[in-house]
CSV table of C-alpha atoms in Angstrom, one decimal:
chain,number,residue,atom,x,y,z
A,25,MET,CA,-203.3,137.6,-6.0
A,26,GLU,CA,-202.2,134.2,-4.6
A,27,ALA,CA,-201.0,133.2,-8.1
A,28,ILE,CA,-199.0,136.4,-8.4
A,29,THR,CA,-197.5,135.8,-4.9
A,30,GLY,CA,-196.7,132.2,-5.9
A,31,TYR,CA,-194.8,133.4,-9.0
A,32,ALA,CA,-193.0,136.0,-7.0
A,33,SER,CA,-191.6,133.4,-4.7
A,34,TYR,CA,-189.9,131.7,-7.7
A,35,ALA,CA,-188.8,134.9,-9.4
A,36,LEU,CA,-186.5,136.1,-6.7
A,37,PRO,CA,-184.4,132.9,-6.5
A,38,ILE,CA,-184.2,132.7,-10.3
A,39,ALA,CA,-183.1,136.4,-10.5
A,40,THR,CA,-180.5,135.8,-7.7
A,41,ALA,CA,-179.2,132.7,-9.5
A,42,LEU,CA,-178.8,134.6,-12.8
A,43,VAL,CA,-177.0,137.5,-11.1
A,44,GLY,CA,-174.7,134.9,-9.4
A,45,VAL,CA,-173.9,133.2,-12.7
A,46,TRP,CA,-173.1,136.6,-14.3
A,47,LEU,CA,-170.8,137.5,-11.4
A,48,VAL,CA,-169.0,134.2,-11.5
A,49,TRP,CA,-168.6,134.4,-15.3
A,50,THR,CA,-167.2,138.0,-15.0
A,51,ALA,CA,-164.8,136.9,-12.2
A,52,VAL,CA,-163.5,134.0,-14.3
A,53,ARG,CA,-162.9,136.3,-17.3
A,54,TYR,CA,-161.1,138.8,-15.1
A,55,VAL,CA,-158.8,136.1,-13.6
A,56,ARG,CA,-158.0,134.6,-16.9
A,57,ALA,CA,-157.3,137.9,-18.6
A,58,ASP,CA,-153.8,139.3,-19.0
A,59,LYS,CA,-152.7,142.4,-17.0
A,60,GLY,CA,-153.6,144.9,-19.7
A,61,THR,CA,-157.0,143.5,-20.2
A,62,ARG,CA,-157.7,143.5,-16.5
A,63,VAL,CA,-157.0,147.2,-16.4
A,64,SER,CA,-159.2,147.8,-19.4
A,65,MET,CA,-162.1,145.8,-17.7
A,66,ARG,CA,-161.9,148.2,-14.8
A,67,GLN,CA,-161.7,151.1,-17.2
A,68,ALA,CA,-164.9,149.8,-19.0
A,69,VAL,CA,-166.8,149.8,-15.7
A,70,ARG,CA,-165.9,153.4,-15.1
A,71,VAL,CA,-166.9,154.3,-18.6
A,72,ARG,CA,-170.4,152.7,-18.2
A,73,TRP,CA,-171.0,154.2,-14.8
A,74,GLY,CA,-169.9,157.7,-15.7
A,75,TRP,CA,-171.3,157.9,-19.2
A,76,VAL,CA,-174.6,159.7,-18.4
A,77,ARG,CA,-172.8,162.5,-16.5
A,78,LEU,CA,-169.9,162.7,-19.0
A,79,ALA,CA,-172.3,162.9,-22.0
A,80,ARG,CA,-174.1,165.8,-20.4
A,81,MET,CA,-170.8,167.7,-19.7
A,82,ALA,CA,-169.5,166.9,-23.2
A,83,GLY,CA,-172.6,168.1,-25.0
A,84,LEU,CA,-173.6,164.7,-26.2
A,85,THR,CA,-177.2,164.9,-25.0
A,86,VAL,CA,-180.4,166.3,-26.4
A,87,THR,CA,-183.3,168.0,-24.6
A,88,ASP,CA,-186.6,166.6,-25.7
A,89,LYS,CA,-189.5,169.0,-24.9
A,90,THR,CA,-192.2,166.7,-26.3
A,91,PRO,CA,-193.8,164.7,-23.5
A,92,SER,CA,-193.6,160.9,-23.8
A,93,LEU,CA,-196.7,158.9,-24.7
A,94,LEU,CA,-197.1,157.7,-21.1
A,95,ALA,CA,-196.9,161.2,-19.8
A,96,GLN,CA,-199.5,162.4,-22.3
A,97,ILE,CA,-201.9,159.6,-21.3
A,98,THR,CA,-201.5,160.1,-17.5
A,99,ALA,CA,-201.4,163.9,-17.6
A,100,GLN,CA,-204.3,165.6,-15.8
A,101,LYS,CA,-206.3,168.3,-17.5
A,102,ASP,CA,-205.2,171.2,-15.4
A,103,SER,CA,-201.8,169.8,-14.4
A,104,PRO,CA,-198.6,171.7,-15.5
A,105,PRO,CA,-196.8,170.4,-18.5
A,106,PRO,CA,-194.2,167.7,-17.8
A,107,SER,CA,-190.5,168.7,-17.6
A,108,PRO,CA,-188.4,168.3,-20.7
A,109,ARG,CA,-186.5,165.0,-20.9
A,110,VAL,CA,-182.7,164.8,-21.4
A,111,LEU,CA,-181.9,162.0,-23.8
A,112,THR,CA,-178.5,160.3,-23.5
A,113,PRO,CA,-177.1,158.0,-26.2
A,114,LYS,CA,-177.0,154.4,-25.3
A,115,ILE,CA,-173.6,152.7,-25.3
A,116,LYS,CA,-171.9,149.3,-25.3
A,117,VAL,CA,-168.4,148.9,-23.9
A,118,LYS,CA,-165.9,146.2,-24.8
A,119,PRO,CA,-162.5,146.0,-23.1
A,120,ASP,CA,-159.3,144.6,-24.6
A,121,GLN,CA,-155.6,144.6,-24.0
A,122,TYR,CA,-155.0,148.2,-25.1
A,123,GLY,CA,-158.2,150.0,-24.0
A,124,VAL,CA,-161.9,150.1,-24.7
A,125,THR,CA,-164.2,150.1,-27.8
A,126,VAL,CA,-167.5,151.9,-27.2
A,127,GLN,CA,-170.4,151.5,-29.6
A,128,ALA,CA,-172.7,154.5,-29.3
A,129,ARG,CA,-176.0,155.6,-30.8
A,130,THR,CA,-176.6,158.9,-32.4
A,131,LEU,CA,-179.4,161.3,-31.6
A,132,PRO,CA,-180.9,164.3,-33.4
A,133,GLN,CA,-178.2,167.0,-33.3
A,134,VAL,CA,-175.7,164.5,-31.8
A,135,GLY,CA,-174.1,162.8,-34.7
A,136,LEU,CA,-170.6,161.7,-35.9
A,137,GLU,CA,-169.3,165.3,-36.1
A,138,GLU,CA,-170.4,166.0,-32.5
A,139,TYR,CA,-168.7,162.8,-31.2
A,140,GLN,CA,-165.5,163.7,-33.1
A,141,LYS,CA,-165.4,167.2,-31.6
A,142,SER,CA,-165.8,165.7,-28.1
A,143,ALA,CA,-163.0,163.1,-28.6
A,144,ARG,CA,-160.4,165.0,-26.7
A,145,PHE,CA,-162.8,165.4,-23.7
A,146,LEU,CA,-163.5,161.7,-23.8
A,147,SER,CA,-159.8,160.9,-24.0
A,148,ASP,CA,-159.1,162.9,-20.8
A,149,ALA,CA,-162.1,161.5,-18.9
A,150,TRP,CA,-161.3,157.9,-19.8
A,151,ARG,CA,-157.5,158.4,-19.2
A,152,CYS,CA,-156.6,157.3,-22.8
A,153,THR,CA,-153.6,158.1,-24.9
A,154,ARG,CA,-155.8,158.8,-27.9
A,155,VAL,CA,-159.4,158.4,-29.0
A,156,SER,CA,-160.9,158.0,-32.5
A,157,VAL,CA,-164.5,158.2,-33.6
A,158,LEU,CA,-165.6,156.4,-36.8
A,159,PRO,CA,-169.0,155.7,-38.4
A,160,ASP,CA,-170.4,152.2,-37.6
A,161,GLY,CA,-173.5,152.1,-39.8
A,162,PRO,CA,-176.7,154.1,-39.8
A,163,GLY,CA,-177.3,155.8,-36.5
A,164,LYS,CA,-174.1,154.4,-34.9
A,165,VAL,CA,-170.6,155.4,-34.1
A,166,VAL,CA,-167.7,153.4,-32.7
A,167,ILE,CA,-165.4,155.2,-30.3
A,168,ARG,CA,-161.9,153.6,-29.9
A,169,GLY,CA,-159.9,154.6,-26.8
A,170,VAL,CA,-156.4,153.2,-26.3
A,171,ARG,CA,-154.9,153.5,-22.8
A,172,SER,CA,-151.4,152.3,-23.9
A,173,ASP,CA,-149.9,153.2,-27.2
A,174,PRO,CA,-149.9,150.1,-29.5
A,175,LEU,CA,-147.1,151.7,-31.6
A,176,THR,CA,-144.6,151.7,-28.8
A,177,THR,CA,-145.6,148.3,-27.4
A,178,PRO,CA,-143.5,145.6,-29.1
A,179,THR,CA,-145.4,142.5,-30.2
A,180,ARG,CA,-144.3,139.0,-31.1
A,181,HIS,CA,-145.9,136.7,-33.6
A,182,ARG,CA,-145.8,133.0,-33.3
A,183,PRO,CA,-146.8,131.4,-36.6
A,184,THR,CA,-149.5,128.7,-36.2
A,185,GLY,CA,-148.1,126.5,-39.0
A,186,ARG,CA,-151.6,126.2,-40.5
A,187,PRO,CA,-152.4,127.4,-44.1
A,188,PRO,CA,-154.0,130.8,-44.2
A,189,ALA,CA,-157.8,130.7,-44.8
A,190,ASP,CA,-157.5,133.5,-47.4
A,191,LEU,CA,-154.5,133.7,-49.6
A,192,THR,CA,-155.5,137.2,-50.7
A,193,ARG,CA,-155.2,138.6,-47.2
A,194,TRP,CA,-151.9,139.9,-45.8
A,195,GLU,CA,-152.1,140.7,-42.1
A,196,LEU,CA,-149.5,143.4,-41.4
A,197,GLY,CA,-150.1,144.1,-37.7
A,198,VAL,CA,-152.1,146.6,-35.7
A,199,ASP,CA,-152.6,150.4,-36.1
A,200,GLU,CA,-152.3,153.1,-33.5
A,201,TYR,CA,-155.7,152.1,-32.2
A,202,ALA,CA,-154.8,148.4,-31.9
A,203,ALA,CA,-157.1,147.5,-34.8
A,204,LYS,CA,-155.9,144.8,-37.2
A,205,VAL,CA,-154.5,146.0,-40.5
A,206,CYS,CA,-154.8,143.8,-43.5
A,207,VAL,CA,-154.2,144.5,-47.2
A,208,SER,CA,-155.5,142.5,-50.2
A,209,LEU,CA,-153.0,140.9,-52.4
A,210,ALA,CA,-155.5,140.1,-55.2
A,211,ASN,CA,-154.5,141.8,-58.4
A,212,VAL,CA,-151.5,143.4,-56.7
A,213,PRO,CA,-148.3,143.2,-59.0
A,214,GLY,CA,-145.8,144.7,-56.6
A,215,VAL,CA,-145.1,145.9,-53.1
A,216,THR,CA,-142.3,148.3,-52.0
A,217,VAL,CA,-140.9,148.3,-48.5
A,218,ALA,CA,-138.5,151.1,-47.4
A,219,GLY,CA,-136.8,152.2,-44.3
A,220,VAL,CA,-133.4,152.8,-42.7
A,221,PRO,CA,-131.3,149.7,-41.6
A,222,GLY,CA,-132.7,148.0,-38.5
A,223,ALA,CA,-136.1,149.6,-38.7
A,224,GLY,CA,-138.0,146.3,-39.2
A,225,LYS,CA,-138.2,145.8,-43.0
A,226,THR,CA,-137.0,142.3,-43.2
A,227,SER,CA,-138.8,141.2,-40.0
A,228,GLY,CA,-142.1,142.3,-41.6
A,229,VAL,CA,-141.4,140.3,-44.7
A,230,ASN,CA,-140.3,137.3,-42.6
A,231,LYS,CA,-143.8,137.3,-41.1
A,232,PHE,CA,-145.3,137.2,-44.6
A,233,VAL,CA,-143.2,134.2,-45.5
A,234,CYS,CA,-144.0,132.4,-42.2
A,235,ASP,CA,-147.7,133.0,-42.6
A,236,PHE,CA,-148.0,131.9,-46.2
A,237,ALA,CA,-145.4,129.0,-46.1
A,238,PRO,CA,-147.9,126.4,-44.9
A,239,SER,CA,-149.9,126.8,-48.1
A,240,PRO,CA,-148.8,124.7,-51.1
A,241,ALA,CA,-150.5,127.3,-53.3
A,242,VAL,CA,-147.7,129.8,-52.6
A,243,GLN,CA,-144.1,129.5,-53.8
A,244,ILE,CA,-141.3,131.9,-53.0
A,245,ALA,CA,-138.0,133.0,-54.5
A,246,THR,CA,-135.6,135.5,-53.1
A,247,ALA,CA,-132.8,137.6,-54.2
A,248,ASP,CA,-131.0,139.1,-51.2
A,249,GLY,CA,-128.5,141.8,-51.9
A,250,LYS,CA,-127.1,141.8,-48.4
A,251,VAL,CA,-125.5,138.3,-48.5
A,252,SER,CA,-123.4,136.2,-50.8
A,253,ARG,CA,-124.9,132.7,-50.0
A,254,ALA,CA,-128.1,131.2,-48.7
A,255,SER,CA,-126.6,130.3,-45.3
A,256,GLU,CA,-126.1,133.9,-44.4
A,257,GLY,CA,-128.4,136.8,-43.5
A,258,ASP,CA,-132.0,137.1,-42.5
A,259,TYR,CA,-133.4,134.4,-44.8
A,260,ALA,CA,-131.1,131.6,-43.8
A,261,ASP,CA,-133.8,130.0,-41.6
A,262,LEU,CA,-136.4,130.3,-44.4
A,263,VAL,CA,-134.5,129.2,-47.4
A,264,LYS,CA,-135.8,125.7,-47.1
A,265,ARG,CA,-139.2,126.9,-48.1
A,266,MET,CA,-137.9,128.8,-51.2
A,267,PHE,CA,-137.7,127.2,-54.6
A,268,ALA,CA,-134.9,129.6,-55.6
A,269,PHE,CA,-132.4,131.8,-53.8
A,270,CYS,CA,-129.5,134.0,-54.8
A,271,GLY,CA,-127.3,136.5,-53.1
A,272,ASP,CA,-125.6,139.7,-54.3
A,273,ASP,CA,-124.1,138.1,-57.4
A,274,LEU,CA,-125.5,140.0,-60.3
A,275,ASP,CA,-125.2,137.1,-62.8
A,276,GLU,CA,-127.1,134.7,-60.5
A,277,ALA,CA,-129.8,137.4,-59.9
A,278,ASN,CA,-130.1,138.0,-63.7
A,279,ALA,CA,-130.5,134.3,-64.2
A,280,LEU,CA,-133.3,134.1,-61.6
A,281,PHE,CA,-135.1,137.1,-63.1
A,282,LYS,CA,-134.9,135.6,-66.6
A,283,ARG,CA,-136.3,132.3,-65.2
A,284,LEU,CA,-139.3,134.1,-63.7
A,285,VAL,CA,-139.9,136.1,-66.9
A,286,GLU,CA,-140.0,132.9,-68.9
A,287,LEU,CA,-142.5,131.5,-66.4
A,288,ARG,CA,-144.6,134.7,-66.8
A,289,LYS,CA,-144.6,134.2,-70.6
A,290,ARG,CA,-145.6,130.6,-70.4
A,291,ARG,CA,-148.4,131.4,-68.0
A,292,SER,CA,-149.6,134.2,-70.1
A,293,ALA,CA,-149.7,131.9,-73.1
A,294,THR,CA,-151.6,129.1,-71.5
A,295,ILE,CA,-153.8,130.7,-68.8
A,296,ARG,CA,-157.0,130.7,-70.9
A,297,ASP,CA,-156.7,127.1,-72.0
A,298,VAL,CA,-155.6,125.7,-68.7
A,299,LEU,CA,-157.6,127.8,-66.2
A,300,GLY,CA,-160.4,129.0,-68.4
A,301,VAL,CA,-160.0,132.6,-67.2
A,302,LYS,CA,-157.9,135.6,-68.3
A,303,ASN,CA,-157.0,136.5,-64.7
A,304,MET,CA,-155.8,133.9,-62.2
A,305,TRP,CA,-157.3,135.9,-59.3
A,306,HIS,CA,-160.8,135.1,-60.6
A,307,ILE,CA,-160.4,131.6,-59.2
A,308,GLY,CA,-157.5,132.1,-56.8
A,309,PRO,CA,-154.1,130.4,-56.5
A,310,SER,CA,-153.8,126.6,-56.3
A,311,PRO,CA,-151.0,124.0,-55.8
A,312,GLN,CA,-151.0,123.5,-59.6
A,313,TRP,CA,-150.9,127.3,-60.3
A,314,PRO,CA,-149.3,128.8,-57.2
A,315,LEU,CA,-149.0,132.4,-56.3
A,316,THR,CA,-145.3,133.0,-57.1
A,317,VAL,CA,-143.7,135.6,-54.9
A,318,LEU,CA,-140.3,137.2,-55.7
A,319,ILE,CA,-138.6,138.9,-52.8
A,320,ILE,CA,-135.9,141.3,-53.8
A,321,ASP,CA,-134.1,142.6,-50.6
A,322,GLU,CA,-131.6,145.5,-50.9
A,323,ALA,CA,-133.1,146.0,-54.3
A,324,HIS,CA,-130.7,148.8,-55.2
A,325,THR,CA,-127.9,146.1,-55.4
A,326,PHE,CA,-129.4,144.7,-58.5
A,327,PHE,CA,-130.5,148.0,-60.2
A,328,ARG,CA,-127.6,150.2,-59.5
A,329,GLU,CA,-126.3,152.3,-62.4
A,330,TYR,CA,-122.6,151.7,-62.9
A,331,LYS,CA,-120.6,154.4,-64.6
A,332,GLY,CA,-117.2,153.8,-66.3
A,333,ASN,CA,-115.6,152.9,-69.6
A,334,ASP,CA,-113.7,149.8,-68.5
A,335,ALA,CA,-115.0,146.4,-69.6
A,336,THR,CA,-115.9,145.2,-66.1
A,337,THR,CA,-118.0,148.3,-65.4
A,338,LYS,CA,-119.7,148.2,-68.7
A,339,ARG,CA,-120.6,144.5,-68.2
A,340,LEU,CA,-122.1,145.3,-64.7
A,341,ALA,CA,-124.0,148.3,-66.1
A,342,ALA,CA,-125.5,146.0,-68.8
A,343,LEU,CA,-126.5,143.4,-66.2
A,344,THR,CA,-128.2,145.9,-63.9
A,345,ALA,CA,-130.0,147.6,-66.8
A,346,GLU,CA,-131.3,144.2,-67.9
A,347,ASN,CA,-132.3,143.3,-64.3
A,348,ALA,CA,-134.4,146.4,-64.2
A,349,ARG,CA,-136.0,145.5,-67.6
A,350,LEU,CA,-136.8,142.0,-66.4
A,351,VAL,CA,-138.3,143.0,-63.1
A,352,GLU,CA,-140.3,145.7,-64.9
A,353,ASP,CA,-141.7,142.9,-67.0
A,354,LEU,CA,-142.8,140.9,-63.9
A,355,VAL,CA,-144.4,143.9,-62.2
A,356,LYS,CA,-146.2,145.2,-65.3
A,357,LYS,CA,-147.3,141.9,-66.7
A,358,GLY,CA,-147.3,139.3,-63.9
A,359,ARG,CA,-150.4,140.4,-62.0
A,360,SER,CA,-153.0,138.5,-63.9
A,361,VAL,CA,-150.9,135.3,-63.9
A,362,GLY,CA,-150.2,135.3,-60.2
A,363,ILE,CA,-146.7,136.7,-59.8
A,364,LEU,CA,-146.1,139.2,-57.0
A,365,VAL,CA,-142.8,141.1,-56.5
A,366,ILE,CA,-141.8,142.5,-53.1
A,367,LEU,CA,-139.0,145.1,-53.4
A,368,ILE,CA,-137.1,146.1,-50.2
A,369,SER,CA,-134.7,148.9,-50.1
A,370,GLN,CA,-133.4,151.5,-47.6
A,371,LYS,CA,-134.7,154.3,-49.8
A,372,THR,CA,-137.0,153.8,-52.8
A,373,THR,CA,-135.7,156.8,-54.6
A,374,GLY,CA,-135.3,156.5,-58.4
A,375,ASP,CA,-131.6,155.6,-58.1
A,376,ALA,CA,-132.4,152.6,-55.8
A,377,ILE,CA,-135.6,151.3,-57.5
A,378,PRO,CA,-136.3,152.7,-61.0
A,379,THR,CA,-139.4,154.8,-61.1
A,380,PHE,CA,-140.9,152.7,-63.9
A,381,ILE,CA,-140.9,149.8,-61.4
A,382,ARG,CA,-141.6,151.6,-58.2
A,383,ASP,CA,-144.6,153.7,-59.4
A,384,VAL,CA,-146.4,150.6,-60.7
A,385,CYS,CA,-146.5,149.0,-57.3
A,386,PRO,CA,-149.8,149.9,-55.6
A,387,ILE,CA,-148.8,149.0,-52.1
A,388,GLY,CA,-146.0,150.9,-50.4
A,389,LEU,CA,-144.8,150.7,-46.8
A,390,SER,CA,-142.2,152.8,-45.2
A,391,PHE,CA,-140.5,152.2,-41.9
A,392,ALA,CA,-138.4,154.9,-40.3
A,393,GLN,CA,-136.8,157.4,-42.7
A,394,LYS,CA,-134.2,160.2,-42.0
A,395,THR,CA,-135.4,162.6,-44.7
A,396,VAL,CA,-138.7,163.9,-46.0
A,397,GLU,CA,-137.4,163.2,-49.6
A,398,ALA,CA,-137.0,159.5,-48.7
A,399,ALA,CA,-140.5,159.5,-47.2
A,400,VAL,CA,-142.0,161.1,-50.3
A,401,ALA,CA,-140.2,158.5,-52.5
A,402,ALA,CA,-141.7,155.7,-50.5
A,403,LEU,CA,-145.2,157.0,-49.9
A,404,GLY,CA,-145.9,159.7,-52.5
A,405,GLU,CA,-146.0,163.5,-52.5
A,406,ASP,CA,-149.2,163.6,-50.3
A,407,ILE,CA,-147.2,162.5,-47.2
A,408,ARG,CA,-146.0,166.1,-46.9
A,409,ASN,CA,-149.6,167.0,-46.0
A,410,TRP,CA,-149.6,164.6,-43.1
A,411,PRO,CA,-146.5,165.4,-41.0
A,412,ASP,CA,-147.7,163.6,-37.9
A,413,ALA,CA,-147.8,160.3,-39.8
A,414,SER,CA,-144.5,160.8,-41.6
A,415,PRO,CA,-142.0,158.0,-41.2
A,416,VAL,CA,-139.4,160.7,-40.4
A,417,THR,CA,-141.0,160.8,-36.9
A,418,LEU,CA,-140.3,157.0,-36.3
A,419,GLN,CA,-136.6,157.3,-35.7
A,420,ASP,CA,-136.9,156.7,-32.0
A,421,PRO,CA,-135.9,153.1,-31.0
A,422,ALA,CA,-139.4,152.6,-29.5
A,423,TYR,CA,-140.7,152.7,-33.1
A,424,VAL,CA,-138.6,149.9,-34.5
A,425,GLY,CA,-141.1,147.7,-36.4
A,426,VAL,CA,-143.5,150.5,-37.1
A,427,ALA,CA,-144.4,151.3,-40.7
A,428,VAL,CA,-146.5,153.9,-42.5
A,429,MET,CA,-148.8,153.2,-45.5
A,430,ALA,CA,-151.8,154.6,-47.3
A,431,MET,CA,-154.8,152.5,-46.7
A,432,GLN,CA,-157.8,152.3,-49.1
A,433,GLY,CA,-160.9,153.8,-47.6
A,434,ARG,CA,-159.0,155.8,-45.0
A,435,PRO,CA,-158.0,159.4,-45.2
A,436,GLY,CA,-154.3,160.2,-44.9
A,437,TYR,CA,-151.8,157.5,-43.8
A,438,THR,CA,-151.9,154.7,-41.2
A,439,ARG,CA,-149.1,153.8,-38.8
A,440,ILE,CA,-148.8,150.1,-38.2
A,441,ARG,CA,-146.9,148.1,-35.5
A,442,THR,CA,-145.6,144.9,-37.3
A,443,PRO,CA,-144.9,142.0,-34.9
A,444,TYR,CA,-141.5,140.4,-34.5
A,445,VAL,CA,-141.0,136.7,-35.5
A,446,ALA,CA,-138.3,134.9,-33.6
A,447,ASP,CA,-135.7,133.1,-35.6
A,448,ALA,CA,-136.5,129.8,-33.9
A,449,ASN,CA,-140.2,130.1,-35.0
A,450,ALA,CA,-139.2,131.0,-38.5
A,451,ALA,CA,-136.9,127.9,-38.6
A,452,ARG,CA,-139.6,125.7,-37.2
A,453,VAL,CA,-142.1,126.8,-39.9
A,454,ALA,CA,-139.6,126.4,-42.7
A,455,ASP,CA,-138.6,122.9,-41.5
A,456,ALA,CA,-142.2,121.8,-41.2
A,457,THR,CA,-143.2,123.1,-44.6
A,458,SER,CA,-140.1,122.4,-46.7
A,459,HIS,CA,-141.9,119.5,-48.3
A,460,LEU,CA,-144.3,121.9,-49.9
A,461,THR,CA,-141.6,123.7,-51.9
A,462,ALA,CA,-142.1,123.2,-55.6
A,463,ASP,CA,-140.8,124.9,-58.8
A,464,PRO,CA,-143.7,126.7,-60.4
A,465,ASP,CA,-142.3,125.7,-63.8
A,466,LEU,CA,-142.6,122.1,-63.0
A,467,CYS,CA,-146.1,122.7,-61.6
A,468,LEU,CA,-147.1,124.2,-64.9
A,469,ASP,CA,-145.6,121.3,-66.8
A,470,ALA,CA,-147.7,118.8,-64.7
A,471,LEU,CA,-150.8,120.9,-65.3
A,472,LEU,CA,-150.3,121.0,-69.0
A,473,ARG,CA,-149.8,117.3,-69.1
A,474,ALA,CA,-153.0,116.8,-67.0
A,475,THR,CA,-155.0,118.9,-69.5
A,476,GLY,CA,-153.6,117.1,-72.5
A,477,ARG,CA,-150.9,119.6,-73.5
A,478,THR,CA,-147.2,118.7,-73.3
A,479,ALA,CA,-145.6,122.0,-74.1
A,480,THR,CA,-146.4,125.7,-74.5
A,481,PRO,CA,-146.8,126.5,-78.2
A,482,PRO,CA,-143.7,128.4,-79.4
A,483,ALA,CA,-145.8,130.8,-81.5
A,484,ALA,CA,-147.8,131.8,-78.4
A,485,LEU,CA,-144.6,132.8,-76.6
A,486,THR,CA,-143.2,134.8,-79.5
A,487,LYS,CA,-146.4,136.9,-79.7
A,488,GLN,CA,-146.0,138.2,-76.2
A,489,PRO,CA,-145.0,141.8,-76.1
């Protein structure tokens, strides 16, 4: 007894010290957090304290009539049976800027479906704008409650200036539950971006350029149909990090597309001998064999069908037809050799981007649209079945910078808030990384010399389809 008393005299100060440390740590976190996170931290406390009562009212508990082992052992022979136990799922709550994330256990007769049916009750009780329930492994669900709508909360992105850890990962922004949305670029030949003017198309692509510019394993070329020269328009601050740029001149665009098709042919002819693989994505991009990205903004400028019998119109019609054929070559044959085409247009209907190009691009994003037909052209016929996610609903100024896309592994369509990149930050990144700009053709020449080959065999090029 004396020994137990002696230990007890130490236990109380230790327990008090631990509680004090926890309180100080919590207070420091609260003070250092931003305003939104502080509100979420208070919300998380309410969620924890009110969970048992709320779970019972929402039907997320189970009555267990079987006595516990301890009750069976201590029960007297003639005593009445113990009262049934009400089991409540255990939860863990994590606050963030937008709301709370709750990890909950499942119970017999209280599974994923029951949580999803109770989502609207949880949303009201937790004072959330919306609540989602998704599986989180065997016997677990994750409940995401957002207090403020991430889609109507403008965000800014300040590029770090450091190379991305994974060149196959494109971080687009956050979805309507403030979860990060990323898409894989591996084995992707093309991306289409649609939306009315001023909806955020170019800003989203600017973020892509700023994030990938610090890597010498990425080289970018641009054809911008909105401007006549590099010093104009949305890419003026980024042109230093581009190995090629042209404006709305059809002849210059045609020359650029031909240049990249010849690069595609040379890479196709030499990839096995130089890299030892048939698909560049098996080993990933490198400074010697960089991922080559072609951005075509206002793509309809370069593919427009000209109609007329005069010589000038016929020449322009021939140029745009050849442009379409050249870009089709890049999209259909450039995937395995590391060429990615990003096509941007207000509408991605067949008259703006030929369907034989558009329909080969596996990733499609659409910012705000005015008509359902434009939304269908950008995202596919299935968008008619998801009217709440249609880009037609994004015409409010609060949704500038919000896009819709179909995500692999998710039903329906996902709405994404893309962040805004200030012009000053874009210029800073371009200046700091301009020395990394290199012509992929010259990179291939250097790689061929390093492997003992001085040129691409002519016969190999002529055999390309």
